[in-house]
Tab-separated table of C-alpha atoms in Angstrom:
chain	number	residue	atom	x	y	z
A	1	MET	CA	16.016	-37.844	15.964
A	2	GLY	CA	18.309	-34.968	16.561
A	3	GLN	CA	17.439	-31.223	16.538
A	4	ILE	CA	18.706	-30.802	13.007
A	5	GLY	CA	16.777	-33.856	11.919
A	6	LEU	CA	13.667	-32.629	13.453
A	7	LEU	CA	14.105	-29.117	11.758
A	8	LEU	CA	14.564	-30.745	8.312
A	9	ALA	CA	11.591	-32.989	8.927
A	10	LEU	CA	9.420	-29.946	9.857
A	11	LEU	CA	10.740	-28.002	6.803
A	12	LEU	CA	9.761	-30.825	4.655
A	13	LEU	CA	6.316	-31.189	6.194
A	14	ALA	CA	5.711	-27.512	5.809
A	15	ALA	CA	6.925	-27.471	2.259
A	16	CYS	CA	4.431	-30.083	1.287
A	17	SER	CA	1.357	-28.471	2.923
A	18	ILE	CA	2.031	-24.831	2.462
A	19	GLY	CA	2.976	-22.560	-0.651
A	20	PRO	CA	6.559	-22.157	-1.709
A	21	THR	CA	9.378	-24.255	-0.285
A	22	PRO	CA	11.029	-22.809	2.829
A	23	THR	CA	14.825	-22.530	2.580
A	24	ALA	CA	17.301	-22.643	5.205
A	25	ILE	CA	20.692	-21.374	4.444
A	26	GLY	CA	23.701	-21.557	6.780
A	27	PRO	CA	27.578	-21.746	6.568
A	28	PRO	CA	29.011	-25.202	6.736
A	29	ASP	CA	30.429	-26.267	10.109
A	30	ALA	CA	33.723	-28.181	10.035
A	31	ALA	CA	32.564	-29.916	13.350
A	32	GLY	CA	29.321	-31.378	11.871
A	33	PRO	CA	26.103	-30.365	10.229
A	34	SER	CA	25.389	-26.669	10.014
A	35	VAL	CA	22.554	-24.960	11.957
A	36	PRO	CA	20.680	-22.722	9.659
A	37	GLU	CA	21.299	-19.039	10.457
A	38	LEU	CA	18.611	-17.880	8.010
A	39	ALA	CA	15.383	-18.939	6.603
A	40	ALA	CA	14.550	-17.489	3.211
A	41	GLY	CA	11.778	-17.699	0.389
A	42	THR	CA	11.049	-16.008	-2.820
A	43	VAL	CA	8.018	-15.976	-5.087
A	44	THR	CA	7.786	-14.265	-8.470
A	45	GLU	CA	4.703	-13.631	-10.645
A	46	ASP	CA	4.496	-11.342	-13.742
A	47	GLY	CA	7.997	-9.838	-12.970
A	48	ILE	CA	6.985	-8.812	-9.370
A	49	THR	CA	8.965	-10.563	-6.602
A	50	LEU	CA	8.353	-11.015	-2.883
A	51	SER	CA	11.413	-12.120	-0.946
A	52	VAL	CA	11.314	-12.828	2.800
A	53	THR	CA	14.202	-13.726	5.341
A	54	ALA	CA	13.948	-14.769	8.957
A	55	GLU	CA	17.152	-14.675	11.159
A	56	PRO	CA	17.892	-16.806	12.944
A	57	ALA	CA	16.192	-19.870	11.735
A	58	VAL	CA	16.816	-21.610	14.940
A	59	VAL	CA	16.430	-19.457	18.181
A	60	SER	CA	15.803	-19.803	21.953
A	61	ALA	CA	12.239	-19.197	23.240
A	62	GLY	CA	11.950	-15.323	23.904
A	63	ALA	CA	14.710	-14.260	21.739
A	64	PRO	CA	13.927	-11.969	18.896
A	65	ILE	CA	13.686	-13.129	15.271
A	66	GLN	CA	14.324	-10.643	12.546
A	67	VAL	CA	12.077	-10.884	9.732
A	68	GLU	CA	12.128	-8.685	6.512
A	69	ALA	CA	10.019	-8.700	3.401
A	70	VAL	CA	11.235	-7.185	0.056
A	71	LEU	CA	8.856	-6.399	-2.866
A	72	GLU	CA	10.358	-5.485	-6.119
A	73	HIS	CA	9.592	-5.660	-9.794
A	74	ASP	CA	11.476	-5.681	-13.230
A	75	ARG	CA	9.190	-3.294	-14.951
A	76	PRO	CA	10.543	-0.134	-16.790
A	77	ASP	CA	7.736	2.166	-15.292
A	78	PRO	CA	6.765	2.571	-11.686
A	79	LEU	CA	4.446	-0.341	-10.415
A	80	ILE	CA	1.260	1.172	-8.849
A	81	VAL	CA	-0.560	-0.888	-6.342
A	82	SER	CA	-3.824	0.348	-4.616
A	83	GLY	CA	-4.894	-1.142	-1.440
A	84	SER	CA	-4.932	-0.465	2.313
A	85	GLY	CA	-3.304	2.505	3.634
A	86	SER	CA	-1.886	0.385	6.414
A	87	GLY	CA	0.441	-1.264	3.876
A	88	ILE	CA	0.394	-3.899	1.136
A	89	ILE	CA	2.392	-6.507	3.030
A	90	SER	CA	1.129	-8.441	6.116
A	91	PHE	CA	2.639	-10.909	8.486
A	92	SER	CA	1.269	-13.715	10.772
A	93	VAL	CA	2.683	-16.623	12.489
A	94	THR	CA	1.288	-20.153	13.395
A	95	ARG	CA	2.908	-22.915	15.485
A	96	LEU	CA	2.768	-26.104	13.371
A	97	GLU	CA	2.367	-28.531	16.373
A	98	ASP	CA	-0.902	-27.222	17.512
A	99	GLY	CA	-2.095	-24.511	15.315
A	100	LEU	CA	-1.530	-21.641	17.866
A	101	THR	CA	-1.703	-18.443	15.808
A	102	SER	CA	-1.486	-14.721	15.786
A	103	GLY	CA	-4.657	-14.813	13.431
A	104	LEU	CA	-5.401	-12.883	10.318
A	105	PRO	CA	-3.686	-9.668	9.938
A	106	ALA	CA	-5.791	-6.439	10.290
A	107	MET	CA	-5.629	-3.783	7.524
A	108	THR	CA	-7.483	-0.687	6.990
A	109	SER	CA	-10.371	-0.778	4.327
A	110	ASP	CA	-9.236	2.558	2.493
A	111	CYS	CA	-7.811	2.603	-1.019
A	112	ALA	CA	-4.405	4.089	-0.950
A	113	ARG	CA	-1.985	4.357	-3.718
A	114	HIS	CA	1.454	2.751	-3.361
A	115	GLU	CA	4.104	3.439	-5.980
A	116	LEU	CA	7.135	1.215	-6.308
A	117	PRO	CA	9.722	2.893	-8.607
A	118	PRO	CA	11.755	0.797	-10.868
A	119	GLY	CA	14.983	-0.583	-9.276
A	120	VAL	CA	14.095	0.635	-5.772
A	121	PRO	CA	12.714	-2.358	-3.592
A	122	LEU	CA	10.108	-1.794	-1.013
A	123	VAL	CA	11.551	-3.125	2.369
A	124	VAL	CA	9.053	-4.053	5.065
A	125	PRO	CA	10.197	-5.159	8.446
A	126	PHE	CA	7.963	-7.574	10.354
A	127	SER	CA	5.094	-5.894	12.124
A	128	LYS	CA	2.081	-7.143	14.120
A	129	SER	CA	-1.524	-6.431	13.452
A	130	GLY	CA	-4.729	-8.095	14.326
A	131	GLY	CA	-6.998	-8.400	17.303
A	132	TYR	CA	-8.624	-10.940	19.649
A	133	SER	CA	-11.327	-11.307	22.241
A	134	PRO	CA	-10.687	-11.864	25.945
A	135	ASP	CA	-12.824	-14.973	25.579
A	136	ASP	CA	-10.430	-16.396	23.032
A	137	PRO	CA	-8.816	-19.696	24.290
A	138	ASN	CA	-5.522	-18.420	23.187
A	139	ALA	CA	-5.943	-14.842	24.763
A	140	ASP	CA	-2.822	-15.180	27.049
A	141	PHE	CA	-0.599	-15.965	24.211
A	142	LEU	CA	-2.121	-13.225	21.941
A	143	GLU	CA	-1.856	-10.459	24.671
A	144	LEU	CA	1.857	-11.235	25.022
A	145	TYR	CA	2.310	-11.558	21.305
A	146	PHE	CA	0.696	-8.108	20.558
A	147	ALA	CA	2.356	-6.406	23.626
A	148	ASP	CA	5.787	-6.942	22.370
A	149	PRO	CA	6.772	-5.121	19.069
A	150	ALA	CA	9.653	-7.578	18.524
A	151	LEU	CA	8.857	-10.988	17.101
A	152	THR	CA	9.530	-13.309	20.095
A	153	LEU	CA	7.940	-16.776	20.280
A	154	PRO	CA	7.513	-19.691	22.718
A	155	ALA	CA	9.030	-23.076	21.771
A	156	GLY	CA	7.986	-24.934	18.661
A	157	ALA	CA	8.110	-24.937	14.945
A	158	TRP	CA	6.695	-21.826	13.662
A	159	ARG	CA	5.452	-20.819	10.220
A	160	ILE	CA	5.748	-17.200	9.440
A	161	ASP	CA	3.301	-16.258	6.562
A	162	VAL	CA	3.972	-13.047	4.614
A	163	ALA	CA	1.544	-11.910	2.000
A	164	THR	CA	0.852	-9.035	-0.336
A	165	HIS	CA	-2.559	-7.379	-0.515
A	166	GLY	CA	-3.635	-5.036	-3.133
A	167	LEU	CA	-4.793	-4.441	-6.610
A	168	LEU	CA	-2.478	-3.479	-9.646
A	169	GLY	CA	-3.239	0.038	-10.880
A	170	GLU	CA	-5.051	3.077	-9.591
A	171	GLY	CA	-8.367	3.200	-7.533
A	172	CYS	CA	-8.509	-0.296	-6.238
A	173	ASP	CA	-9.967	-1.522	-9.553
A	174	GLY	CA	-7.317	-3.862	-11.098
A	175	PRO	CA	-6.041	-7.445	-11.010
A	176	PRO	CA	-4.890	-8.684	-7.598
A	177	LEU	CA	-1.418	-8.707	-6.320
A	178	GLN	CA	-1.380	-11.935	-4.378
A	179	LEU	CA	2.161	-13.145	-3.377
A	180	GLU	CA	2.732	-15.361	-0.369
A	181	VAL	CA	5.785	-16.693	1.130
A	182	ALA	CA	5.862	-19.086	4.174
A	183	LEU	CA	8.971	-19.714	6.233
A	184	VAL	CA	9.510	-22.013	9.066
A	185	VAL	CA	11.702	-21.234	12.090
A	186	THR	CA	12.357	-23.459	15.049
A	187	VAL	CA	12.102	-22.009	18.651
A	188	THR	CA	13.915	-24.230	21.257
A	189	ASP	CA	13.219	-24.262	25.145
């Protein structure tokens, strides 16, 4: 199975097992099948949309991957979200072949007010948060992962999970804002 076939099989496998369908978009190539330049996904609930892009969708090990999340809404008034002062969007990564993961993101437990004006998207670039114990069997990976502010990964098919965390309204006492997008990128040797 060629590299493109493997990528498509992994995208289909991920789509069947995790959240929204990952989408790879790339320009056609006159010489043959196109290699996706971008992985993208979107989820909308109650007029609130989380869109995520990862570029490139196929990258060499150690090369940076640019990930960006955009949260926007179609309401006429500002959207008020209360939640962690560290932000209302988190990121994590997991290698599909073996479950190697950055783990759950870390967020502060305060109750901060986040206001999203109408027509003004909240754009959040990829960021890392979390922690680990030196006794963790994946400590070597985690140490390298957290030491580099850029998103660089070893070879494999990687799922990038992006999620919102917060409650609609003031004072951390409203309905939850829980939107999740999962994208798959392929990192080659």
